[in-house]
Amino acid sequence: MITDCHIHISPLAMFKPAALELMRVKRHNFAQIEQYCRSPKSFLEYLDASEIDRAALINYVAPEVIGFTTEVNQFVADYVKHDPKRLISCGSLHPRHSSNILSDVEQLVRLGIRMIKIHPPHQLLFPNDYLRGVTELEIIYRAAEANGIPVMFHTGTSIFPGARNKYGDPMYLDDVAVDFPKMKILLAHGGRPLWMDTAFFLIRRHPNVYLDVSGIPPKSLLRYFPRLEEIASKTLFGTDWPGPGVPDVGQNLKDFRSLPLPQPVKDQILSQTALEIWPA
Ligand SMILES: [Zn+2]
């Protein structure tokens, strides 16, 4: 059972023109991506062809930079209904774009969202801003803890127009891991390309912090994380497709499989860690 913990299937109609333009320029197969975002059936066929059993479908609220509003939650909840065993919903909330955070959190839980994404460089916030009066963030984290919903944080840089990269430093998650010890924290992209050492430290320090290797070209993975084996039990395979620089899910999987790692380590990263987080 292979899980890709990081694929972007989102309502493309919500994209701001500049963000959409970046996608169009970088992707020669943009029509195919549009088709998958409309049709779970054709997307599942793509997963089959790529030898992927399950995928977490990443959505987040980022009205300023990308254009996404809280409507993404209903979108992804509806989308995964097509095959809830294979499609794992990831939704989101934004502290500054919620008029009633408690009812928004309840709605998210009611929709059965199975992961929450926080994207600091696109949401323009620090993950530990609850320490500076942003109580909405604390409410989101408490709900995640109480309901066993893991929270994925984008860590590392972003080249989307308007993204602010100071927010991409994973070190701000040290506070979050201490203050919310029961919340599973996934470090998307392992702080690439500036903060891999910080990410590695946090994963080793905190029992509740995990690595999502998506966005890192598999051929470069061991250069970025030479001691990956030591954290395999807390590492998840993911691609970040169709993000800029990730041409194909199947190719990504092939490249990962050809890495010089023991087979049990590969199995752990491709299957086991994700099964522990989202049992089949
Ligand atoms: Zn992503």
PDB file of C-alpha atoms and ligand atoms in Angstrom:
ATOM      1  CA  MET A   1       0.000   0.000   0.000  1.00  0.00           C
ATOM      2  CA  ILE A   2       1.883   3.041  -1.272  1.00  0.00           C
ATOM      3  CA  THR A   3       0.725   6.494  -0.183  1.00  0.00           C
ATOM      4  CA  ASP A   4       1.685   9.787  -1.779  1.00  0.00           C
ATOM      5  CA  CYS A   5       1.106  12.137   1.146  1.00  0.00           C
ATOM      6  CA  HIS A   6       1.284  15.338  -0.921  1.00  0.00           C
ATOM      7  CA  ILE A   7      -0.570  15.855  -4.202  1.00  0.00           C
ATOM      8  CA  HIS A   8      -2.274  19.104  -5.132  1.00  0.00           C
ATOM      9  CA  ILE A   9      -5.800  18.514  -6.359  1.00  0.00           C
ATOM     10  CA  SER A  10      -7.543  21.825  -5.859  1.00  0.00           C
ATOM     11  CA  PRO A  11     -10.253  24.043  -7.306  1.00  0.00           C
ATOM     12  CA  LEU A  12      -8.230  25.713 -10.079  1.00  0.00           C
ATOM     13  CA  ALA A  13     -10.989  28.261 -10.709  1.00  0.00           C
ATOM     14  CA  MET A  14     -10.020  29.899  -7.406  1.00  0.00           C
ATOM     15  CA  PHE A  15      -6.411  30.553  -8.467  1.00  0.00           C
ATOM     16  CA  LYS A  16      -5.360  34.186  -8.804  1.00  0.00           C
ATOM     17  CA  PRO A  17      -4.204  35.039 -12.358  1.00  0.00           C
ATOM     18  CA  ALA A  18      -0.493  35.385 -11.415  1.00  0.00           C
ATOM     19  CA  ALA A  19      -0.422  32.033  -9.598  1.00  0.00           C
ATOM     20  CA  LEU A  20      -2.297  30.313 -12.425  1.00  0.00           C
ATOM     21  CA  GLU A  21       0.076  31.822 -14.964  1.00  0.00           C
ATOM     22  CA  LEU A  22       3.068  30.344 -13.119  1.00  0.00           C
ATOM     23  CA  MET A  23       1.417  26.911 -13.266  1.00  0.00           C
ATOM     24  CA  ARG A  24       0.579  27.259 -16.966  1.00  0.00           C
ATOM     25  CA  VAL A  25       4.109  28.335 -17.899  1.00  0.00           C
ATOM     26  CA  LYS A  26       5.757  25.543 -15.886  1.00  0.00           C
ATOM     27  CA  ARG A  27       3.387  22.750 -16.951  1.00  0.00           C
ATOM     28  CA  HIS A  28       3.166  21.634 -20.561  1.00  0.00           C
ATOM     29  CA  ASN A  29       0.389  19.201 -19.547  1.00  0.00           C
ATOM     30  CA  PHE A  30      -1.815  21.786 -17.872  1.00  0.00           C
ATOM     31  CA  ALA A  31      -4.981  20.503 -19.579  1.00  0.00           C
ATOM     32  CA  GLN A  32      -4.397  17.097 -17.994  1.00  0.00           C
ATOM     33  CA  ILE A  33      -4.084  18.689 -14.549  1.00  0.00           C
ATOM     34  CA  GLU A  34      -7.348  20.586 -15.096  1.00  0.00           C
ATOM     35  CA  GLN A  35      -9.007  17.318 -16.054  1.00  0.00           C
ATOM     36  CA  TYR A  36      -7.795  15.564 -12.865  1.00  0.00           C
ATOM     37  CA  CYS A  37      -8.982  18.439 -10.690  1.00  0.00           C
ATOM     38  CA  ARG A  38     -12.446  18.070 -12.233  1.00  0.00           C
ATOM     39  CA  SER A  39     -12.646  14.281 -12.330  1.00  0.00           C
ATOM     40  CA  PRO A  40     -11.658  11.980  -9.445  1.00  0.00           C
ATOM     41  CA  LYS A  41     -12.146   9.039 -11.786  1.00  0.00           C
ATOM     42  CA  SER A  42      -9.489  10.155 -14.262  1.00  0.00           C
ATOM     43  CA  PHE A  43      -7.172  11.152 -11.413  1.00  0.00           C
ATOM     44  CA  LEU A  44      -7.491   7.650  -9.908  1.00  0.00           C
ATOM     45  CA  GLU A  45      -6.540   6.206 -13.291  1.00  0.00           C
ATOM     46  CA  TYR A  46      -3.432   8.382 -13.199  1.00  0.00           C
ATOM     47  CA  LEU A  47      -2.632   7.050  -9.694  1.00  0.00           C
ATOM     48  CA  ASP A  48      -3.079   3.488 -10.989  1.00  0.00           C
ATOM     49  CA  ALA A  49      -0.698   4.144 -13.874  1.00  0.00           C
ATOM     50  CA  SER A  50       1.769   5.603 -11.371  1.00  0.00           C
ATOM     51  CA  GLU A  51       1.479   2.573  -9.001  1.00  0.00           C
ATOM     52  CA  ILE A  52       0.205   4.745  -6.163  1.00  0.00           C
ATOM     53  CA  ASP A  53      -2.557   3.304  -3.964  1.00  0.00           C
ATOM     54  CA  ARG A  54      -3.519   6.332  -1.913  1.00  0.00           C
ATOM     55  CA  ALA A  55      -2.992  10.075  -2.125  1.00  0.00           C
ATOM     56  CA  ALA A  56      -3.486  12.912   0.329  1.00  0.00           C
ATOM     57  CA  LEU A  57      -5.018  15.826  -1.582  1.00  0.00           C
ATOM     58  CA  ILE A  58      -3.530  19.049  -0.314  1.00  0.00           C
ATOM     59  CA  ASN A  59      -5.732  22.136  -0.025  1.00  0.00           C
ATOM     60  CA  TYR A  60      -5.188  25.274   1.977  1.00  0.00           C
ATOM     61  CA  VAL A  61      -6.718  28.679   2.544  1.00  0.00           C
ATOM     62  CA  ALA A  62      -4.500  31.479   1.168  1.00  0.00           C
ATOM     63  CA  PRO A  63      -6.639  34.280  -0.249  1.00  0.00           C
ATOM     64  CA  GLU A  64      -3.831  36.880  -0.536  1.00  0.00           C
ATOM     65  CA  VAL A  65      -1.194  34.875  -2.405  1.00  0.00           C
ATOM     66  CA  ILE A  66      -2.985  32.056  -4.241  1.00  0.00           C
ATOM     67  CA  GLY A  67      -6.688  32.886  -4.006  1.00  0.00           C
ATOM     68  CA  PHE A  68      -7.977  29.879  -2.065  1.00  0.00           C
ATOM     69  CA  THR A  69     -10.777  30.495   0.453  1.00  0.00           C
ATOM     70  CA  THR A  70     -12.356  28.155   3.025  1.00  0.00           C
ATOM     71  CA  GLU A  71     -14.464  26.793   0.164  1.00  0.00           C
ATOM     72  CA  VAL A  72     -11.549  24.454  -0.571  1.00  0.00           C
ATOM     73  CA  ASN A  73     -12.714  22.324   2.371  1.00  0.00           C
ATOM     74  CA  GLN A  74     -16.085  21.540   0.809  1.00  0.00           C
ATOM     75  CA  PHE A  75     -14.336  20.967  -2.539  1.00  0.00           C
ATOM     76  CA  VAL A  76     -11.936  18.338  -1.195  1.00  0.00           C
ATOM     77  CA  ALA A  77     -14.578  16.711   1.034  1.00  0.00           C
ATOM     78  CA  ASP A  78     -16.783  16.229  -2.045  1.00  0.00           C
ATOM     79  CA  TYR A  79     -13.886  15.094  -4.225  1.00  0.00           C
ATOM     80  CA  VAL A  80     -12.729  12.278  -1.903  1.00  0.00           C
ATOM     81  CA  LYS A  81     -16.259  10.855  -1.646  1.00  0.00           C
ATOM     82  CA  HIS A  82     -15.524   9.195  -4.975  1.00  0.00           C
ATOM     83  CA  ASP A  83     -13.140   6.782  -3.208  1.00  0.00           C
ATOM     84  CA  PRO A  84     -12.496   7.562   0.470  1.00  0.00           C
ATOM     85  CA  LYS A  85     -10.188   4.555   0.846  1.00  0.00           C
ATOM     86  CA  ARG A  86      -7.741   5.909  -1.715  1.00  0.00           C
ATOM     87  CA  LEU A  87      -8.250   9.648  -1.457  1.00  0.00           C
ATOM     88  CA  ILE A  88      -7.309  11.395   1.805  1.00  0.00           C
ATOM     89  CA  SER A  89      -8.711  14.878   2.237  1.00  0.00           C
ATOM     90  CA  CYS A  90      -6.501  17.724   3.380  1.00  0.00           C
ATOM     91  CA  GLY A  91      -8.184  21.025   4.154  1.00  0.00           C
ATOM     92  CA  SER A  92      -7.298  24.175   5.973  1.00  0.00           C
ATOM     93  CA  LEU A  93      -8.268  27.309   7.848  1.00  0.00           C
ATOM     94  CA  HIS A  94      -6.734  30.759   8.035  1.00  0.00           C
ATOM     95  CA  PRO A  95      -6.705  32.779  11.284  1.00  0.00           C
ATOM     96  CA  ARG A  96      -7.237  36.123   9.505  1.00  0.00           C
ATOM     97  CA  HIS A  97      -9.891  34.804   7.151  1.00  0.00           C
ATOM     98  CA  SER A  98     -12.379  33.289   9.520  1.00  0.00           C
ATOM     99  CA  SER A  99     -15.222  35.288  11.055  1.00  0.00           C
ATOM    100  CA  ASN A 100     -15.995  32.511  13.534  1.00  0.00           C
ATOM    101  CA  ILE A 101     -13.055  30.177  14.011  1.00  0.00           C
ATOM    102  CA  LEU A 102     -14.932  27.801  16.343  1.00  0.00           C
ATOM    103  CA  SER A 103     -17.708  27.147  13.857  1.00  0.00           C
ATOM    104  CA  ASP A 104     -15.196  26.886  10.985  1.00  0.00           C
ATOM    105  CA  VAL A 105     -13.216  24.296  12.945  1.00  0.00           C
ATOM    106  CA  GLU A 106     -16.412  22.365  13.693  1.00  0.00           C
ATOM    107  CA  GLN A 107     -17.316  22.441  10.008  1.00  0.00           C
ATOM    108  CA  LEU A 108     -13.875  21.081   9.096  1.00  0.00           C
ATOM    109  CA  VAL A 109     -14.290  18.200  11.545  1.00  0.00           C
ATOM    110  CA  ARG A 110     -17.851  17.555  10.349  1.00  0.00           C
ATOM    111  CA  LEU A 111     -16.618  17.323   6.756  1.00  0.00           C
ATOM    112  CA  GLY A 112     -14.300  14.512   7.877  1.00  0.00           C
ATOM    113  CA  ILE A 113     -11.133  16.336   6.776  1.00  0.00           C
ATOM    114  CA  ARG A 114      -8.180  14.015   7.530  1.00  0.00           C
ATOM    115  CA  MET A 115      -5.332  16.503   7.517  1.00  0.00           C
ATOM    116  CA  ILE A 116      -4.973  20.261   7.973  1.00  0.00           C
ATOM    117  CA  LYS A 117      -2.459  22.218   5.905  1.00  0.00           C
ATOM    118  CA  ILE A 118      -0.831  25.387   7.146  1.00  0.00           C
ATOM    119  CA  HIS A 119       1.262  27.170   4.522  1.00  0.00           C
ATOM    120  CA  PRO A 120       3.162  29.957   6.342  1.00  0.00           C
ATOM    121  CA  PRO A 121       4.797  31.592   3.250  1.00  0.00           C
ATOM    122  CA  HIS A 122       1.417  31.700   1.433  1.00  0.00           C
ATOM    123  CA  GLN A 123      -0.752  32.390   4.494  1.00  0.00           C
ATOM    124  CA  LEU A 124       1.719  35.073   5.640  1.00  0.00           C
ATOM    125  CA  LEU A 125       1.987  33.926   9.247  1.00  0.00           C
ATOM    126  CA  PHE A 126       4.386  32.210  11.604  1.00  0.00           C
ATOM    127  CA  PRO A 127       3.246  28.798  12.854  1.00  0.00           C
ATOM    128  CA  ASN A 128       3.773  29.956  16.456  1.00  0.00           C
ATOM    129  CA  ASP A 129       1.839  33.227  16.092  1.00  0.00           C
ATOM    130  CA  TYR A 130      -0.543  31.996  18.820  1.00  0.00           C
ATOM    131  CA  LEU A 131       2.225  33.155  21.194  1.00  0.00           C
ATOM    132  CA  ARG A 132       1.654  36.688  19.880  1.00  0.00           C
ATOM    133  CA  GLY A 133      -2.106  36.878  20.260  1.00  0.00           C
ATOM    134  CA  VAL A 134      -3.345  34.939  17.221  1.00  0.00           C
ATOM    135  CA  THR A 135      -5.619  32.726  19.324  1.00  0.00           C
ATOM    136  CA  GLU A 136      -7.323  31.363  16.182  1.00  0.00           C
ATOM    137  CA  LEU A 137      -4.173  29.326  15.505  1.00  0.00           C
ATOM    138  CA  GLU A 138      -4.287  27.797  18.967  1.00  0.00           C
ATOM    139  CA  ILE A 139      -7.945  26.879  18.437  1.00  0.00           C
ATOM    140  CA  ILE A 140      -7.061  25.141  15.161  1.00  0.00           C
ATOM    141  CA  TYR A 141      -4.218  23.203  16.808  1.00  0.00           C
ATOM    142  CA  ARG A 142      -6.353  22.217  19.829  1.00  0.00           C
ATOM    143  CA  ALA A 143      -9.035  20.875  17.490  1.00  0.00           C
ATOM    144  CA  ALA A 144      -6.426  18.938  15.520  1.00  0.00           C
ATOM    145  CA  GLU A 145      -5.072  17.417  18.737  1.00  0.00           C
ATOM    146  CA  ALA A 146      -8.523  16.563  20.088  1.00  0.00           C
ATOM    147  CA  ASN A 147      -9.664  14.938  16.857  1.00  0.00           C
ATOM    148  CA  GLY A 148      -6.411  13.206  15.939  1.00  0.00           C
ATOM    149  CA  ILE A 149      -6.042  15.227  12.731  1.00  0.00           C
ATOM    150  CA  PRO A 150      -2.410  15.634  11.646  1.00  0.00           C
ATOM    151  CA  VAL A 151      -1.262  19.091  10.562  1.00  0.00           C
ATOM    152  CA  MET A 152       1.084  19.537   7.623  1.00  0.00           C
ATOM    153  CA  PHE A 153       3.191  22.692   7.487  1.00  0.00           C
ATOM    154  CA  HIS A 154       4.909  23.921   4.364  1.00  0.00           C
ATOM    155  CA  THR A 155       8.555  24.390   5.319  1.00  0.00           C
ATOM    156  CA  GLY A 156      11.157  25.827   2.969  1.00  0.00           C
ATOM    157  CA  THR A 157      10.915  28.387   0.223  1.00  0.00           C
ATOM    158  CA  SER A 158       8.218  29.236  -2.310  1.00  0.00           C
ATOM    159  CA  ILE A 159       8.580  31.046  -5.627  1.00  0.00           C
ATOM    160  CA  PHE A 160       4.913  31.926  -6.097  1.00  0.00           C
ATOM    161  CA  PRO A 161       4.410  35.692  -6.621  1.00  0.00           C
ATOM    162  CA  GLY A 162       3.712  37.323  -3.248  1.00  0.00           C
ATOM    163  CA  ALA A 163       5.049  34.441  -1.120  1.00  0.00           C
ATOM    164  CA  ARG A 164       7.152  35.598   1.852  1.00  0.00           C
ATOM    165  CA  ASN A 165       9.920  33.215   2.692  1.00  0.00           C
ATOM    166  CA  LYS A 166      10.820  34.289   6.203  1.00  0.00           C
ATOM    167  CA  TYR A 167       7.749  32.277   7.250  1.00  0.00           C
ATOM    168  CA  GLY A 168       9.220  29.099   5.727  1.00  0.00           C
ATOM    169  CA  ASP A 169      11.824  28.499   8.458  1.00  0.00           C
ATOM    170  CA  PRO A 170      10.804  25.297  10.289  1.00  0.00           C
ATOM    171  CA  MET A 171      12.339  26.464  13.595  1.00  0.00           C
ATOM    172  CA  TYR A 172       9.063  28.226  14.506  1.00  0.00           C
ATOM    173  CA  LEU A 173       7.542  24.738  14.724  1.00  0.00           C
ATOM    174  CA  ASP A 174       9.724  23.933  17.714  1.00  0.00           C
ATOM    175  CA  ASP A 175       7.261  25.931  19.853  1.00  0.00           C
ATOM    176  CA  VAL A 176       4.293  24.208  18.249  1.00  0.00           C
ATOM    177  CA  ALA A 177       5.718  20.738  18.853  1.00  0.00           C
ATOM    178  CA  VAL A 178       6.350  21.608  22.527  1.00  0.00           C
ATOM    179  CA  ASP A 179       2.955  23.256  23.115  1.00  0.00           C
ATOM    180  CA  PHE A 180       0.846  20.675  21.230  1.00  0.00           C
ATOM    181  CA  PRO A 181       2.596  17.379  21.991  1.00  0.00           C
ATOM    182  CA  LYS A 182      -0.296  15.191  20.843  1.00  0.00           C
ATOM    183  CA  MET A 183      -0.601  16.888  17.457  1.00  0.00           C
ATOM    184  CA  LYS A 184       1.177  15.107  14.623  1.00  0.00           C
ATOM    185  CA  ILE A 185       3.222  17.696  12.707  1.00  0.00           C
ATOM    186  CA  LEU A 186       4.358  16.952   9.156  1.00  0.00           C
ATOM    187  CA  LEU A 187       7.221  19.050   7.792  1.00  0.00           C
ATOM    188  CA  ALA A 188       6.463  19.275   4.096  1.00  0.00           C
ATOM    189  CA  HIS A 189       9.625  19.456   1.958  1.00  0.00           C
ATOM    190  CA  GLY A 190      11.934  19.198   4.993  1.00  0.00           C
ATOM    191  CA  GLY A 191      12.785  22.902   4.892  1.00  0.00           C
ATOM    192  CA  ARG A 192      14.254  22.633   1.403  1.00  0.00           C
ATOM    193  CA  PRO A 193      16.474  24.166   0.193  1.00  0.00           C
ATOM    194  CA  LEU A 194      17.614  26.365   3.108  1.00  0.00           C
ATOM    195  CA  TRP A 195      16.705  24.641   6.367  1.00  0.00           C
ATOM    196  CA  MET A 196      17.193  20.843   6.105  1.00  0.00           C
ATOM    197  CA  ASP A 197      19.382  20.747   9.227  1.00  0.00           C
ATOM    198  CA  THR A 198      16.656  22.462  11.248  1.00  0.00           C
ATOM    199  CA  ALA A 199      14.050  20.022   9.946  1.00  0.00           C
ATOM    200  CA  PHE A 200      16.240  17.008  10.745  1.00  0.00           C
ATOM    201  CA  PHE A 201      16.854  18.310  14.264  1.00  0.00           C
ATOM    202  CA  LEU A 202      13.124  18.862  14.923  1.00  0.00           C
ATOM    203  CA  ILE A 203      12.206  15.394  13.666  1.00  0.00           C
ATOM    204  CA  ARG A 204      14.778  13.814  15.959  1.00  0.00           C
ATOM    205  CA  ARG A 205      13.934  16.000  18.937  1.00  0.00           C
ATOM    206  CA  HIS A 206      10.137  15.741  18.901  1.00  0.00           C
ATOM    207  CA  PRO A 207       8.219  12.444  18.887  1.00  0.00           C
ATOM    208  CA  ASN A 208       5.312  14.227  17.126  1.00  0.00           C
ATOM    209  CA  VAL A 209       7.272  15.722  14.203  1.00  0.00           C
ATOM    210  CA  TYR A 210       7.462  13.902  10.844  1.00  0.00           C
ATOM    211  CA  LEU A 211       9.150  14.444   7.491  1.00  0.00           C
ATOM    212  CA  ASP A 212       7.260  14.649   4.191  1.00  0.00           C
ATOM    213  CA  VAL A 213       9.896  14.388   1.452  1.00  0.00           C
ATOM    214  CA  SER A 214       7.674  15.862  -1.257  1.00  0.00           C
ATOM    215  CA  GLY A 215       9.141  18.493  -3.529  1.00  0.00           C
ATOM    216  CA  ILE A 216      12.652  17.125  -3.054  1.00  0.00           C
ATOM    217  CA  PRO A 217      13.800  15.390  -6.249  1.00  0.00           C
ATOM    218  CA  PRO A 218      14.325  11.775  -5.068  1.00  0.00           C
ATOM    219  CA  LYS A 219      17.726  11.676  -6.761  1.00  0.00           C
ATOM    220  CA  SER A 220      18.827  14.523  -4.445  1.00  0.00           C
ATOM    221  CA  LEU A 221      17.082  13.213  -1.324  1.00  0.00           C
ATOM    222  CA  LEU A 222      20.123  11.610   0.277  1.00  0.00           C
ATOM    223  CA  ARG A 223      22.200  14.688  -0.435  1.00  0.00           C
ATOM    224  CA  TYR A 224      19.626  16.776   1.445  1.00  0.00           C
ATOM    225  CA  PHE A 225      19.074  14.163   4.184  1.00  0.00           C
ATOM    226  CA  PRO A 226      22.197  11.968   4.376  1.00  0.00           C
ATOM    227  CA  ARG A 227      20.925  10.397   7.636  1.00  0.00           C
ATOM    228  CA  LEU A 228      17.437   9.655   6.289  1.00  0.00           C
ATOM    229  CA  GLU A 229      17.606   6.057   7.551  1.00  0.00           C
ATOM    230  CA  GLU A 230      17.696   7.290  11.151  1.00  0.00           C
ATOM    231  CA  ILE A 231      14.345   9.027  10.751  1.00  0.00           C
ATOM    232  CA  ALA A 232      12.704   6.511   8.383  1.00  0.00           C
ATOM    233  CA  SER A 233      10.090   5.564  11.001  1.00  0.00           C
ATOM    234  CA  LYS A 234       8.866   9.167  10.842  1.00  0.00           C
ATOM    235  CA  THR A 235       9.274   9.817   7.141  1.00  0.00           C
ATOM    236  CA  LEU A 236       6.536   9.821   4.496  1.00  0.00           C
ATOM    237  CA  PHE A 237       6.813   9.559   0.742  1.00  0.00           C
ATOM    238  CA  GLY A 238       5.182  12.397  -1.175  1.00  0.00           C
ATOM    239  CA  THR A 239       5.670  14.105  -4.520  1.00  0.00           C
ATOM    240  CA  ASP A 240       4.075  17.602  -4.439  1.00  0.00           C
ATOM    241  CA  TRP A 241       2.806  16.927  -7.971  1.00  0.00           C
ATOM    242  CA  PRO A 242       1.900  19.025  -9.996  1.00  0.00           C
ATOM    243  CA  GLY A 243       4.055  21.636  -8.290  1.00  0.00           C
ATOM    244  CA  PRO A 244       6.713  23.361 -10.363  1.00  0.00           C
ATOM    245  CA  GLY A 245       9.639  20.948 -10.687  1.00  0.00           C
ATOM    246  CA  VAL A 246       7.677  17.695 -10.202  1.00  0.00           C
ATOM    247  CA  PRO A 247       6.985  16.375 -13.730  1.00  0.00           C
ATOM    248  CA  ASP A 248       5.459  12.996 -12.967  1.00  0.00           C
ATOM    249  CA  VAL A 249       4.356  10.955  -9.941  1.00  0.00           C
ATOM    250  CA  GLY A 250       5.333   7.567 -11.428  1.00  0.00           C
ATOM    251  CA  GLN A 251       8.820   8.761 -12.358  1.00  0.00           C
ATOM    252  CA  ASN A 252       9.252  10.204  -8.883  1.00  0.00           C
ATOM    253  CA  LEU A 253       8.340   6.823  -7.351  1.00  0.00           C
ATOM    254  CA  LYS A 254      10.770   4.993  -9.674  1.00  0.00           C
ATOM    255  CA  ASP A 255      13.563   7.368  -8.707  1.00  0.00           C
ATOM    256  CA  PHE A 256      12.818   6.862  -5.006  1.00  0.00           C
ATOM    257  CA  ARG A 257      12.813   3.088  -5.413  1.00  0.00           C
ATOM    258  CA  SER A 258      16.240   3.162  -7.033  1.00  0.00           C
ATOM    259  CA  LEU A 259      17.880   4.932  -4.089  1.00  0.00           C
ATOM    260  CA  PRO A 260      20.652   3.020  -2.302  1.00  0.00           C
ATOM    261  CA  LEU A 261      18.570   2.363   0.836  1.00  0.00           C
ATOM    262  CA  PRO A 262      17.677  -0.994   2.451  1.00  0.00           C
ATOM    263  CA  GLN A 263      14.314  -2.321   1.256  1.00  0.00           C
ATOM    264  CA  PRO A 264      12.710  -2.189   4.750  1.00  0.00           C
ATOM    265  CA  VAL A 265      13.601   1.518   4.930  1.00  0.00           C
ATOM    266  CA  LYS A 266      11.958   2.139   1.540  1.00  0.00           C
ATOM    267  CA  ASP A 267       8.869   0.160   2.608  1.00  0.00           C
ATOM    268  CA  GLN A 268       8.631   2.160   5.790  1.00  0.00           C
ATOM    269  CA  ILE A 269       8.744   5.474   3.917  1.00  0.00           C
ATOM    270  CA  LEU A 270       6.491   4.426   1.025  1.00  0.00           C
ATOM    271  CA  SER A 271       3.856   2.615   3.090  1.00  0.00           C
ATOM    272  CA  GLN A 272       4.233   2.113   6.777  1.00  0.00           C
ATOM    273  CA  THR A 273       4.541   5.631   8.181  1.00  0.00           C
ATOM    274  CA  ALA A 274       1.462   6.775   6.254  1.00  0.00           C
ATOM    275  CA  LEU A 275      -0.486   3.705   7.404  1.00  0.00           C
ATOM    276  CA  GLU A 276       0.299   4.622  10.998  1.00  0.00           C
ATOM    277  CA  ILE A 277      -1.069   8.129  10.424  1.00  0.00           C
ATOM    278  CA  TRP A 278      -4.064   7.160   8.246  1.00  0.00           C
ATOM    279  CA  PRO A 279      -4.835   3.458   8.825  1.00  0.00           C
ATOM    280  CA  ALA A 280      -6.177   1.704   5.721  1.00  0.00           C
TER     281      ALA A 280
HETATM  282 ZN    ZN B   1       2.715  21.341  -1.929  1.00  0.00          ZN
END
